Each structure stands twice: as C-alpha cells, then as structure tokens.
Amino acid sequence: MKKTVIMALLLLLILAACKNETAKEVKMKIAVIETGKGTIKAELYTDKAPITTKNFIELAGSGFYNGLTFHRVEPGFVVQGGDPKGDGTRGSEKNIPLETNQELKHVKGALGMARSEDPDSASSQFYITLAPAPFLDGNYAVFGKVIDGMEIAEKINVGDKMNRVYIIEK
Amino acid sequence: MNVLEFAEKIRKNEIDIVEHTGKIIEECNKINKEYNYFNTISGELALQQAHELKKLIKNRDKSIKNKKLLGAAISVKDSICVKGVESTAGSRILQGYKPLFNATVIEKVIKEGGIIIGKTSQDEFGFGSFSTNSGIGFKIPKNPIDKERSCGGSSGGAAGLAKKADFPHIALGESTGGSIASPASFCDVFGLCPTYGRNSRHGLLDYGNSLDKIGPIGKTCYETALLQEAIAGHDPNDSTSLNVQADDCTQVLGKPANGMKIGIIKEAFGEGNDEHVEKHVNGGIERLKEDGVEFEEISLNLPIKYGLATYYMIATSEASTNLAKYCGMRYGAAEKLEGSFNEYFTKVRSANFGDEAKRRIIMGTFARMSGFRDAYYIKAAKVRTLIINEYKKVFRKFDALVSPTVPILPPKFSEIEKLTPLQNYMMDIMLVGPNIAGLPHLSVPVGHEKNLPVGMLLIGDHLQESKLLQLGSVFER
C-alpha cells in the first residue's frame, strides 16, 4: 500500500514537471518590431542568451526603442538600429557583457547585438542579418531570430523608423 | 669612388669636406631640376654638418676613425623625419611641417658621419608602385635611364638619385609593401628591405605600422650593406624594434656563396611576366650557379594567390587609422577655423589629400567597420599568419628564395595612366609576400633589356639580411 502511494506521488511529480515544460514552451517570448513598411517578429532565445535577451526585453518594455531608426543598412549583410542619436555612435546607459553560445549562429535573420571594438560594449543597438555571416559567430551575441516579416527586414532603408518595439508571449 | 674610399680620403684630409658638400648640393639642385628626386634639398643642414666634421678632422678627433659613413651624402625618403627640415611624406597635408626631432635612423646616420642632403620624392605616404601618386603640388620623379619612364615606387626619388648621383651617396628608403625593391629594380640599383623590426621606425611618418620598414638603397651592394649596418639595432623608442644584435653586414660581402641553397618560386615565373624580365632573372640565377649556389624549384602558393588581397586589407586598414591624425589641427596644412569639427576636418582633408590617399582611407575605413572588421580585416590577419607559416616551412630547407622583383620593365608614364587601380596594385605581386611576412628582401640589378634595367628579388628568412647581401655581392665581382 505504502509503495503504491509513493509510486502515485512520483507519477504526479513527473506529470507536474512535464506540465511545467510545456508551459515554458508556450511562453516563448517574441519581439515585435513595427515599421512603416510592416512588422518584423523575432523569437528571443531567453534560455540560451539570458543576459542579452533580458537587456533587450527591459529596453523594449520601457519604450526605449519606440521611434528610433535603422541607421545602418548594408545590403547582403545587416540592417542595424536602436541608437537614440540615430547615427550609430550612442546606446542605452548600460553595457552588457558579450554573451555567446555555440548553438547560436549568424544564420539569415539572426538578431544580434552590435558593439564597438570592446566585446563587452553592447547596449541597445542591434542588427538583423540579411544573409548568413559565420565570421561573426562567437564574436557577437546572437539572441534571437526573425520568424515572421523577413521580407520587411530586407526592405528597410537607412532612416526607417521602428514605430513601436514590444514583447509578446506565445 | 665608393663611400668607403671616399671616407678614407676625407679622413686623410685629401678632400675638403665642406667644399665637397657645397658641390654636392649644387649638383643635387641641378639633378632635381631635370629629374624631381627631391621634395626638399637641405643644403644648410648639410653644410652645417660638413663644418662640424671638418672641425673634428682638423682636431684629429678619435671618433673620426670609426665613423662608417664619414662625409658620405645620405638622402632621406620624405616620410622619415629630419629635425628642422620639412618632412611631408609627399603630402600637401603635411606641407610646412618641420619635425622637432630626428628619426632614430637619422640620429644613427649623423653619428656615423653621414651628411643629410635632403628629402626624396615619393608616392604620397607611400601609396603607390610608380611614384606617380605624389601628393597635390608635388613633382613626379623620372627614371634616371629614361625620363619618359617611372622610377618605381614608392621610394622613387631615393632610387633614382642612387643611380644618378656621381658623388658618394646612399639613399634611405622605406617599404610597406614593396617600396624599396620596386624602385631599386626600375632604377638599376640595390635595395634592401630589412626584417620587420630590424631598423627602428621611430620618427617615420607611418603608413602601416605592422608593415613599415626603413632600409637602404645604393649603387653598390657594399654601400647598401654599409648603410644597413649603420642604422640597424634595437631602439627603446620603437616598441616593435627587435632586441637583437645588429649584424656586421659588410663582413660577409664577397665571401663565396657556394653551398647555399635557393628556392625558385615556381608561381612567380611564367604567365604575367615580361619575357625579357624572366630572361635576365634566369641569367642571374645562372650567375649564382657558377658560384656554386644550388637551386631547386618550389611551390609557394599562398603568398602569390592571397598576398595582394591580404596586404591591401591590412595596409589600408592601418593607413586609414594613421591618417586620421592629419585633420588640420596638429600638423602641417590648416584652414580658417570655422564650422563644426566635422565640417572643419572634412574641409582640410578634402583639400589636402590626393586621390590615392583618399581611396585608401575609404577602403581601410570600410574594412574596419563593425562587422566588416570580422569579415575582412581579421580574416586577412589570419591569412597573414598562414602566409608566414608557409614561408617559415620553406626556410627550413633554403637559405633564400628567388623571383623577379617586378613582373615588367620600367613602364612609360603614358602607360601607367591607362592602368586601373587594381592593375596598379598587381605590380607588387612578388613583393607583398615578404613584406607582409616581415621577411628581408634584396633587389639585385641583374641585367638590361635595351638599356632598361631588370631586378632579381632575393628573399631571406627573418634576420638573414647578411646572407642576402652576400649573395648580392656576387653581382659586384
């Protein structure tokens, strides 16, 4: 009898754990970037890039990105934005350390943090790769990937605004 | 009369050094009117030096005995700083800049009794292979053998004067990607680019700090070796200067070279070369064989295939950084101070840099941009290491490597005008390899095709300048 109870309890625990897992899956965080040309949605790798995603989510949550521009467009390489000054020279007040993960590669549509020559200098500027850029792997923090609206990212011109950037959960 | 015999006569007071120097300056002025070898002739400084030496000779000062360059005229590439003498690196942006100090190599030349006669013409900041990319307002040096042709570059004025001067003279040149060997080849003289770090760069107006080397250009192998010997050595003012004993380069000259082994770089012969150039380089190889030097053909794929791309990525990146300081605030050219700093810098730089300087600043800035730095500059730095490794492997077996110095005979100015920038860069195909690997190399005059000179390039392992000069001296016998 005792044994059965323990077994049942164990089973319950396992079930509960499973339920938790699925709950996490459902709670995928997605960055929504609304531009005048359409909306770009990107999955955020909260598990594999916790520091970088936390920083991005906080900035987006505070409305930091709303109204900022894409100031750099390199066809076949990246579109880059998120500088409050709009010319690539500024960022938010806080710098974050370089966070890399071997599993996160610069595939097409990767979301990554721009930085200066100091690896730990990323703050608010981020980029979306328009093509695979393996030479950036390990040197720049990838923290997400475009899952919807890649064709919008490809149409971005210098000076285009991100009207609103916010996070949704799915 | 070479520098050695001349110094002896000066020591014995058989020649009046002041009178002689005065004549040289006159001669330089005459040559310059015709050939444009100088940006500045420093007659006053030369005479002042001559007077000081004369005093020492008169007083039978002990130091006279050991001065290697006693009384010899030394011309200086314009990119090397000489105290109180306008030093512009051939650029209008530095016009009027008179350094407050001597470059270390200049200090050494003066200590050895050499007399500085002036600053020789060059491509602006060394950006070229023909000395035709001179800065705005500067004249282009003409080949001493045929005035319609180029001296090579970028140390064009140095090599031209080395050939043209009848008086005892050695030139100080500088090479970043081939700027000593190329003009030496086109002007029928010897040019030694030493190991990176062998000679101090302190006081050089930098082009690419990881590539720049100061070296001698002379009419004879002996004089080339003598100046190298005089300027070599560690310098605490240059963090990249090697802390190794300077060689007595002149000691090995004329010693038999039998038993040495030279690799013939297969990829540097055949397609793309002027056939006459190859003929004479092969003649040079035969000459060394007569002396008992062994040859073997080897393949050196990386430097020829990737050398130019690697070089231009690294060199332009470094150049664009180095040239940032020329903004009209600190050195040379300035304009009326007005507008924002960006507007002011742009005005000064637009007005005073030449086209090639602007091109290299733009290319280098592009290669260093965030993201592109990883794609291009860092990749080039990695390939550079692979190239060095390939050379080092080969030097386990060989004392030196041989190729033509430049694939063509000295071209006419009218022909150069038709070249695209890329074709222009291709001229250094044999030379960028040893330059990015920091390997010493010597261009040896090996023959003439209808009076136009051909140079043969000998490349040595790091710090093996002496071996190259020993091989070069075979051609003086």
XYZ file of C-alpha atoms in Angstrom:
647
model
C 0.000 0.000 0.000
C 2.740 2.384 1.046
C 4.641 1.511 -2.121
C 1.641 2.306 -4.286
C 1.216 5.688 -2.667
C 4.847 6.531 -3.249
C 4.558 5.396 -6.863
C 1.467 7.516 -7.347
C 3.160 10.512 -5.811
C 6.165 10.053 -8.058
C 3.929 9.808 -11.069
C 2.231 13.009 -10.058
C 5.539 14.753 -9.677
C 6.676 13.638 -13.120
C 3.415 14.765 -14.640
C 3.738 18.118 -12.930
C 7.243 18.508 -14.275
C 6.045 17.696 -17.768
C 3.312 20.210 -17.476
C 5.830 22.812 -16.433
C 7.957 22.038 -19.507
C 5.098 22.519 -21.887
C 4.157 25.702 -20.112
C 7.646 27.050 -20.799
C 7.398 26.165 -24.485
C 4.183 28.060 -24.751
C 5.697 31.086 -23.078
C 8.141 31.796 -25.930
C 8.976 35.492 -25.982
C 8.707 37.293 -29.246
C 9.963 40.752 -30.122
C 7.606 42.700 -32.340
C 9.165 45.498 -34.361
C 6.603 47.661 -36.113
C 7.916 49.724 -39.006
C 6.227 51.849 -41.623
C 6.835 49.005 -44.097
C 5.337 46.259 -41.960
C 6.010 44.230 -38.859
C 9.006 42.049 -38.088
C 8.596 39.342 -35.457
C 11.588 37.646 -33.880
C 11.823 34.805 -31.444
C 14.045 35.651 -28.475
C 16.404 32.982 -27.146
C 15.727 33.637 -23.469
C 17.250 30.263 -22.480
C 20.440 30.396 -24.473
C 21.118 34.136 -24.246
C 19.624 35.145 -20.878
C 21.693 38.294 -20.285
C 21.212 39.722 -23.744
C 17.511 38.956 -24.003
C 16.866 40.353 -20.507
C 18.548 43.610 -21.563
C 16.558 43.784 -24.797
C 13.260 42.933 -23.104
C 13.842 45.606 -20.463
C 14.656 48.234 -23.071
C 11.671 47.324 -25.202
C 9.439 47.245 -22.104
C 10.477 50.757 -21.159
C 9.639 52.033 -24.639
C 13.297 52.814 -25.348
C 13.194 51.714 -28.967
C 9.925 53.381 -29.922
C 10.559 55.944 -32.638
C 14.258 55.119 -33.113
C 15.655 54.384 -36.560
C 17.616 51.850 -38.522
C 20.741 53.914 -39.137
C 22.832 51.338 -40.961
C 21.866 49.206 -43.927
C 24.487 47.017 -45.605
C 22.812 45.098 -48.438
C 23.516 41.384 -48.156
C 24.853 41.819 -44.646
C 22.853 43.603 -41.946
C 20.296 46.220 -41.027
C 21.142 47.878 -37.735
C 19.286 50.228 -35.427
C 18.415 51.144 -31.877
C 20.678 54.155 -31.413
C 18.926 57.047 -29.617
C 21.127 59.505 -31.532
C 20.448 57.820 -34.844
C 23.978 57.738 -36.225
C 25.490 54.642 -34.638
C 27.503 56.450 -32.011
C 25.261 56.041 -28.965
C 23.359 53.469 -26.966
C 21.492 52.990 -23.707
C 23.162 53.779 -20.394
C 24.046 50.205 -19.531
C 26.614 47.969 -21.272
C 26.266 44.224 -21.145
C 28.994 41.576 -21.343
C 29.435 39.610 -24.572
C 27.271 36.507 -24.352
C 27.840 33.795 -26.936
C 26.584 30.278 -27.338
C 27.959 27.780 -29.821
C 24.451 26.776 -30.804
C 23.507 30.319 -31.759
C 24.830 31.063 -35.211
C 24.588 34.011 -37.556
C 22.103 32.454 -39.944
C 19.951 34.645 -42.170
C 17.574 36.629 -39.981
C 19.621 36.321 -36.818
C 19.078 39.039 -34.221
C 22.372 40.169 -32.699
C 23.794 42.917 -30.542
C 26.037 45.479 -32.186
C 29.024 46.688 -30.218
C 32.241 48.685 -30.503
C 35.683 47.067 -30.502
C 35.309 46.236 -26.820
C 33.495 42.863 -26.743
C 31.566 43.919 -23.627
C 30.256 47.190 -25.036
C 26.835 46.192 -26.405
C 23.980 48.301 -25.040
C 20.949 48.977 -27.218
C 21.993 48.779 -30.866
C 21.012 45.524 -32.520
C 21.105 44.128 -36.028
C 19.297 41.639 -38.206
C 21.477 39.663 -40.602
C 20.244 39.629 -44.201
C 22.410 36.609 -45.072
C 24.471 34.067 -43.129
C 27.503 35.754 -41.542
C 29.542 32.932 -39.964
C 32.543 35.224 -39.415
C 30.555 36.972 -36.691
C 29.906 33.738 -34.749
C 31.483 33.787 -31.327
C 32.325 37.472 -31.557
C 28.855 38.995 -31.414
C 25.883 37.982 -29.286
C 23.054 36.343 -31.220
C 19.880 36.498 -29.128
C 17.020 35.799 -31.491
C 15.814 35.024 -34.982
C 13.217 36.517 -37.283
C 10.234 34.173 -37.540
C 7.954 36.479 -39.456
C 8.466 39.521 -41.682
C 11.951 38.775 -43.034
C 10.824 40.381 -46.297
C 10.160 43.565 -44.301
C 13.682 43.485 -42.848
C 15.045 43.197 -46.375
C 13.164 46.330 -47.421
C 14.495 48.546 -44.616
C 16.295 51.692 -45.741
C 18.578 53.948 -43.759
C 16.463 56.209 -41.578
C 13.380 53.960 -41.476
C 11.715 54.167 -38.085
C 10.762 51.373 -35.720
C 7.499 52.949 -34.618
C 6.978 50.551 -31.756
C 9.029 47.680 -30.323
C 7.384 45.433 -27.729
C 7.427 41.893 -26.431
C 4.645 39.349 -26.653
C 4.463 35.849 -25.250
C 3.217 32.885 -27.155
C 84.723 56.324 -55.885
C 82.535 54.473 -53.423
C 81.662 55.579 -49.904
C 84.476 53.553 -48.332
C 87.276 55.003 -50.466
C 85.755 58.429 -50.097
C 85.659 58.236 -46.289
C 89.348 57.306 -46.327
C 90.206 60.389 -48.369
C 88.182 62.566 -46.021
C 89.945 61.069 -43.021
C 93.319 61.831 -44.569
C 92.092 65.318 -45.315
C 92.721 64.802 -49.040
C 89.285 66.163 -49.798
C 87.845 69.254 -48.138
C 84.536 68.067 -46.790
C 82.896 71.499 -46.737
C 83.888 72.307 -50.284
C 82.829 68.854 -51.447
C 79.446 69.111 -49.727
C 78.842 72.500 -51.295
C 79.449 70.995 -54.725
C 77.112 68.105 -53.971
C 74.290 70.430 -53.024
C 74.801 72.326 -56.276
C 74.772 69.047 -58.169
C 71.580 67.962 -56.372
C 69.865 71.184 -57.393
C 70.895 70.562 -60.982
C 69.727 66.940 -60.994
C 66.489 67.915 -59.294
C 65.550 70.433 -61.983
C 65.623 67.623 -64.502
C 64.520 64.553 -62.521
C 62.482 65.689 -59.443
C 64.242 63.431 -56.963
C 63.898 65.826 -54.039
C 60.970 67.371 -52.235
C 63.455 69.384 -50.171
C 67.211 69.842 -50.524
C 68.615 70.592 -47.087
C 71.747 72.475 -48.151
C 72.082 74.475 -44.969
C 71.915 71.452 -42.696
C 74.386 69.576 -44.936
C 76.923 72.366 -44.804
C 76.498 72.739 -41.082
C 77.207 69.029 -40.682
C 80.197 69.274 -43.002
C 81.638 72.132 -40.934
C 81.292 70.091 -37.772
C 83.035 67.122 -39.365
C 85.770 69.364 -40.708
C 86.413 70.604 -37.201
C 86.721 67.048 -35.924
C 89.099 66.145 -38.738
C 91.187 69.224 -38.122
C 91.444 68.393 -34.415
C 92.266 64.773 -35.263
C 89.366 63.708 -33.108
C 89.431 59.989 -32.279
C 85.785 59.495 -33.248
C 86.654 60.103 -36.908
C 88.304 56.716 -37.186
C 85.130 54.776 -36.518
C 82.593 56.765 -38.486
C 81.335 54.343 -41.123
C 79.681 56.902 -43.376
C 82.187 59.710 -42.920
C 81.332 62.517 -45.309
C 79.012 60.420 -47.463
C 75.859 62.080 -48.744
C 72.729 60.405 -47.410
C 69.380 61.237 -48.964
C 66.276 60.551 -46.908
C 62.838 59.478 -48.093
C 60.460 62.306 -47.300
C 58.465 60.140 -44.870
C 61.403 59.943 -42.443
C 61.617 62.871 -40.019
C 64.683 65.101 -40.085
C 64.808 67.778 -37.417
C 64.084 71.239 -38.774
C 63.698 70.044 -42.366
C 60.239 69.984 -43.905
C 59.065 66.355 -43.789
C 55.854 65.769 -45.694
C 55.800 62.112 -46.836
C 54.944 63.683 -50.189
C 51.612 65.016 -48.965
C 50.231 68.524 -49.082
C 48.535 67.875 -45.761
C 51.980 67.967 -44.129
C 53.310 70.960 -46.030
C 55.239 73.198 -43.690
C 55.703 70.510 -41.052
C 59.238 70.683 -39.678
C 59.830 67.948 -37.086
C 61.310 68.921 -33.743
C 63.328 65.718 -33.596
C 65.315 63.317 -35.751
C 64.121 59.805 -36.544
C 66.344 57.233 -34.813
C 67.838 56.151 -38.149
C 68.783 59.778 -38.849
C 70.479 60.077 -35.453
C 72.464 56.951 -36.322
C 73.430 58.231 -39.774
C 74.643 61.523 -38.289
C 76.584 59.696 -35.582
C 78.347 57.664 -38.292
C 79.352 60.848 -40.105
C 76.778 60.713 -42.904
C 75.660 64.056 -44.307
C 71.922 64.538 -44.787
C 71.387 66.209 -48.152
C 67.608 66.265 -48.443
C 64.228 64.626 -48.562
C 63.467 62.464 -51.596
C 60.231 62.350 -53.536
C 57.740 59.516 -53.182
C 54.145 58.464 -53.619
C 52.021 60.311 -51.065
C 52.532 58.438 -47.758
C 53.959 55.555 -49.809
C 50.674 54.809 -51.573
C 51.917 53.570 -54.924
C 54.265 51.472 -57.033
C 55.412 54.108 -59.548
C 55.864 57.308 -57.515
C 53.146 58.782 -59.722
C 50.680 59.114 -56.825
C 52.555 62.103 -55.484
C 50.607 64.487 -53.296
C 48.921 67.633 -54.604
C 51.601 70.072 -55.778
C 54.478 67.551 -55.683
C 56.525 66.560 -58.728
C 56.901 63.016 -60.028
C 60.460 61.606 -60.160
C 61.693 60.470 -63.568
C 63.639 57.309 -64.303
C 67.398 58.056 -64.432
C 67.799 55.883 -67.520
C 64.791 57.123 -69.496
C 62.963 60.265 -68.418
C 59.713 59.127 -70.005
C 59.580 56.198 -67.617
C 58.812 55.672 -63.954
C 61.326 55.250 -61.153
C 59.060 52.722 -59.479
C 57.768 53.440 -56.051
C 57.110 54.437 -53.558
C 60.760 55.302 -52.746
C 61.183 56.572 -56.315
C 63.265 59.685 -55.670
C 65.617 57.675 -53.445
C 66.337 55.008 -56.048
C 66.556 57.496 -58.914
C 69.127 59.563 -57.060
C 71.069 56.438 -56.037
C 71.556 55.711 -59.736
C 72.012 59.257 -60.990
C 74.381 60.687 -58.357
C 78.041 60.618 -59.359
C 79.125 61.585 -55.856
C 79.393 59.075 -52.986
C 75.785 58.688 -51.859
C 73.423 56.155 -50.300
C 69.668 56.597 -50.009
C 67.372 55.854 -47.100
C 64.127 54.378 -48.379
C 61.078 52.849 -46.753
C 58.995 49.851 -47.715
C 55.488 48.919 -46.633
C 54.525 46.597 -49.485
C 57.497 46.722 -51.860
C 58.534 50.353 -51.898
C 62.280 49.697 -51.661
C 62.718 46.732 -54.009
C 60.418 48.023 -56.769
C 62.206 51.342 -57.364
C 65.610 49.676 -56.897
C 64.687 47.304 -59.704
C 63.448 50.084 -62.020
C 66.495 52.283 -61.347
C 69.227 49.646 -61.677
C 70.444 49.780 -58.072
C 70.478 47.586 -54.968
C 67.638 47.960 -52.481
C 67.432 46.145 -49.169
C 64.217 45.929 -47.208
C 65.236 44.517 -43.839
C 63.388 42.250 -41.435
C 60.425 43.998 -39.806
C 61.716 45.455 -36.552
C 65.396 45.299 -37.531
C 65.659 49.064 -38.022
C 63.822 51.490 -35.780
C 60.648 53.102 -37.128
C 60.730 55.876 -34.557
C 60.329 59.121 -36.481
C 58.805 57.548 -39.565
C 55.527 59.062 -40.782
C 53.603 55.797 -40.580
C 51.734 54.159 -43.425
C 51.046 50.712 -41.916
C 52.661 50.182 -38.557
C 52.779 46.405 -38.760
C 54.383 46.588 -42.213
C 56.692 49.622 -42.422
C 60.431 49.055 -42.724
C 63.196 51.597 -43.287
C 66.026 50.344 -45.472
C 68.939 51.383 -47.697
C 69.155 51.821 -51.458
C 72.615 52.032 -53.005
C 74.505 51.920 -56.260
C 76.592 49.039 -54.975
C 75.829 46.098 -52.730
C 78.635 47.222 -50.446
C 77.167 50.671 -49.881
C 73.714 49.220 -49.336
C 75.125 46.881 -46.691
C 77.106 49.680 -45.093
C 74.081 51.899 -44.541
C 72.054 48.940 -43.236
C 74.834 48.202 -40.768
C 74.832 51.825 -39.653
C 71.105 52.131 -38.966
C 70.280 48.670 -37.561
C 69.648 47.884 -33.948
C 67.248 47.989 -31.070
C 65.541 51.250 -30.159
C 63.584 51.685 -26.923
C 61.553 54.397 -28.692
C 60.025 51.806 -31.029
C 58.099 49.064 -29.250
C 58.271 46.821 -32.329
C 62.025 47.180 -32.695
C 63.762 43.815 -32.263
C 66.140 43.473 -29.366
C 68.836 41.639 -31.287
C 72.430 42.427 -32.052
C 72.906 44.295 -35.347
C 74.872 42.300 -37.925
C 78.131 43.397 -39.489
C 76.576 43.096 -42.921
C 79.661 44.228 -44.780
C 81.833 41.495 -43.299
C 80.314 38.711 -45.382
C 80.404 40.554 -48.691
C 82.454 38.864 -51.370
C 82.697 35.632 -49.415
C 81.979 32.599 -51.624
C 78.338 31.627 -51.663
C 78.906 28.022 -52.681
C 76.825 25.530 -50.780
C 73.935 27.930 -50.310
C 70.551 26.678 -51.417
C 67.956 28.861 -53.104
C 64.342 28.025 -53.876
C 62.960 29.261 -57.189
C 59.353 30.343 -56.581
C 57.502 28.480 -59.321
C 54.377 30.653 -59.193
C 56.434 33.812 -59.758
C 57.599 32.712 -63.199
C 55.673 32.238 -66.421
C 52.319 33.841 -67.136
C 52.042 37.559 -66.418
C 55.760 38.299 -66.641
C 57.527 40.250 -69.347
C 59.669 37.646 -71.114
C 62.724 39.916 -71.015
C 62.455 40.217 -67.269
C 62.446 36.437 -66.934
C 65.376 36.070 -69.289
C 67.577 38.315 -67.185
C 66.432 36.862 -63.861
C 67.302 33.420 -65.223
C 70.655 34.894 -66.189
C 71.097 36.000 -62.586
C 70.279 32.508 -61.379
C 72.902 31.083 -63.773
C 75.438 33.553 -62.436
C 74.846 32.313 -58.876
C 75.049 28.698 -60.065
C 78.552 29.436 -61.383
C 79.423 30.364 -57.823
C 78.242 27.025 -56.554
C 74.801 28.049 -55.310
C 72.261 25.237 -55.597
C 68.758 25.854 -56.904
C 65.532 23.934 -56.611
C 62.076 24.831 -57.865
C 59.469 25.120 -55.123
C 55.793 25.968 -54.908
C 54.738 28.883 -52.739
C 51.058 29.118 -53.371
C 49.630 31.256 -50.565
C 51.714 34.443 -50.895
C 51.145 34.748 -54.635
C 47.474 33.774 -54.512
C 46.355 35.662 -51.393
C 49.227 38.074 -50.759
C 47.790 41.102 -52.542
C 44.310 40.785 -51.033
C 45.755 40.290 -47.564
C 48.171 43.160 -47.983
C 45.643 45.698 -49.198
C 43.185 44.764 -46.457
C 45.754 45.178 -43.665
C 47.673 48.099 -45.171
C 44.616 50.230 -45.944
C 43.102 49.495 -42.522
C 46.267 50.661 -40.823
C 46.686 53.612 -43.189
C 43.166 54.900 -42.583
C 43.833 54.836 -38.841
C 47.230 56.500 -39.168
C 45.980 59.266 -41.405
C 43.180 60.209 -39.004
C 45.598 62.488 -37.146
C 46.017 64.737 -40.182
C 42.986 66.886 -39.555
C 44.372 70.409 -39.750
C 44.734 70.829 -36.005
C 48.142 69.405 -35.202
C 50.479 69.104 -38.156
C 51.030 70.829 -41.463
C 48.162 72.201 -43.506
C 45.399 74.166 -41.828
C 42.434 76.211 -42.982
C 40.483 79.038 -41.415
C 38.933 77.640 -38.238
C 35.180 77.674 -38.711
C 32.175 75.358 -38.599
C 31.814 72.188 -36.532
C 34.839 69.914 -36.071
C 33.406 67.520 -38.637
C 32.991 70.285 -41.205
C 36.450 71.642 -40.496
C 38.225 68.260 -40.680
C 36.382 67.419 -43.880
C 37.407 70.709 -45.467
C 41.084 70.282 -44.586
C 41.249 66.630 -45.591
C 39.322 67.084 -48.853
C 41.587 69.901 -49.951
C 44.926 68.373 -48.994
C 44.880 64.590 -49.523
C 45.493 63.257 -53.043
C 43.193 60.809 -54.821
C 45.021 57.611 -53.872
C 45.253 58.646 -50.222
C 41.508 59.257 -50.230
C 40.891 55.904 -51.920
C 42.933 54.062 -49.290
C 41.314 55.917 -46.406
C 37.882 54.929 -47.714
C 38.884 51.300 -48.323
C 40.548 50.997 -44.934
C 37.659 52.586 -43.099
C 35.261 50.230 -44.839
C 37.361 47.192 -43.895
C 37.389 48.289 -40.265
C 33.654 48.926 -39.958
C 31.792 46.995 -37.317
C 31.082 43.522 -38.691
C 33.263 44.008 -41.776
C 36.243 44.067 -39.490
C 35.444 40.435 -38.721
C 34.711 39.569 -42.329
C 37.779 41.233 -43.863
C 40.400 42.662 -41.538
C 40.515 39.824 -39.017
C 40.352 37.263 -41.805
C 43.278 38.978 -43.543
C 45.232 38.917 -40.294
C 44.640 35.159 -40.093
C 45.730 34.596 -43.698
C 48.818 36.649 -42.928
C 49.777 34.116 -40.253
C 49.245 31.260 -42.711
C 51.493 33.030 -45.224
C 54.216 33.486 -42.609
C 53.950 29.795 -41.698
C 54.328 28.781 -45.328
C 57.496 30.859 -45.695
C 58.921 29.578 -42.419
C 58.418 25.994 -43.579
C 60.310 26.670 -46.796
C 63.179 28.396 -44.992
C 63.929 25.216 -43.072
C 65.343 23.967 -46.337
C 66.549 27.078 -48.177
C 68.868 29.992 -47.486
C 66.909 32.259 -49.803
C 64.124 32.373 -52.380
C 64.275 33.981 -55.787
C 61.800 35.623 -58.167
C 61.717 38.667 -60.437
C 61.357 41.853 -58.357
C 58.678 43.326 -60.617
C 56.997 41.450 -63.480
C 57.627 44.222 -66.022
C 60.322 46.596 -67.309
C 60.046 50.224 -66.119
C 56.849 51.461 -67.792
C 56.314 54.795 -69.526
C 54.205 57.371 -67.681
C 51.753 57.250 -70.577
C 51.312 53.505 -69.980
C 50.812 53.910 -66.231
C 47.990 56.383 -66.819
C 45.998 53.646 -68.520
C 46.221 51.206 -65.609
C 43.212 50.657 -63.333
C 43.856 50.835 -59.575
C 43.767 47.021 -59.436
C 46.300 46.643 -62.271
C 48.411 49.157 -60.418
C 48.299 47.067 -57.252
C 49.237 43.941 -59.249
C 52.733 45.357 -59.818
C 53.635 44.409 -56.265
C 52.572 40.783 -56.612
C 56.080 39.411 -55.952
C 56.761 41.911 -53.203
C 53.737 41.847 -50.921
C 54.514 38.310 -49.685
C 57.856 39.066 -47.998
C 56.510 42.441 -46.877
C 53.502 41.072 -45.003
C 55.654 38.274 -43.573
C 58.267 40.819 -42.414
C 60.973 38.953 -44.313
C 64.125 40.717 -45.514
C 64.471 41.014 -49.265
C 67.011 42.461 -51.634
C 66.561 43.592 -55.217
C 69.709 42.969 -57.237
C 70.279 44.530 -60.672
C 70.885 41.554 -62.960
C 70.798 42.921 -66.480
C 69.415 45.292 -69.061
C 66.989 44.867 -71.888
C 67.831 47.598 -74.380
C 69.269 49.693 -71.547
C 66.200 49.167 -69.317
C 67.172 47.512 -66.026
C 65.872 44.260 -64.578
C 65.911 43.414 -60.890
C 66.069 39.999 -59.286
C 64.461 39.551 -55.880
C 66.158 37.534 -53.154
C 64.048 36.823 -50.077
C 65.608 35.611 -46.841
C 64.407 34.230 -43.534
C 63.916 36.671 -40.659
C 67.159 38.441 -39.650
C 69.111 36.921 -42.562
C 69.964 40.235 -44.268
C 73.637 39.292 -44.346
C 73.018 36.160 -46.381
C 71.089 38.175 -48.972
C 73.820 40.794 -49.168
C 76.452 38.088 -49.513
C 74.521 36.655 -52.467
C 74.025 40.155 -53.870
C 77.732 40.891 -53.707
C 78.340 38.090 -56.231
C 76.996 40.538 -58.804
C 79.595 43.093 -57.899
C 82.567 40.903 -58.711
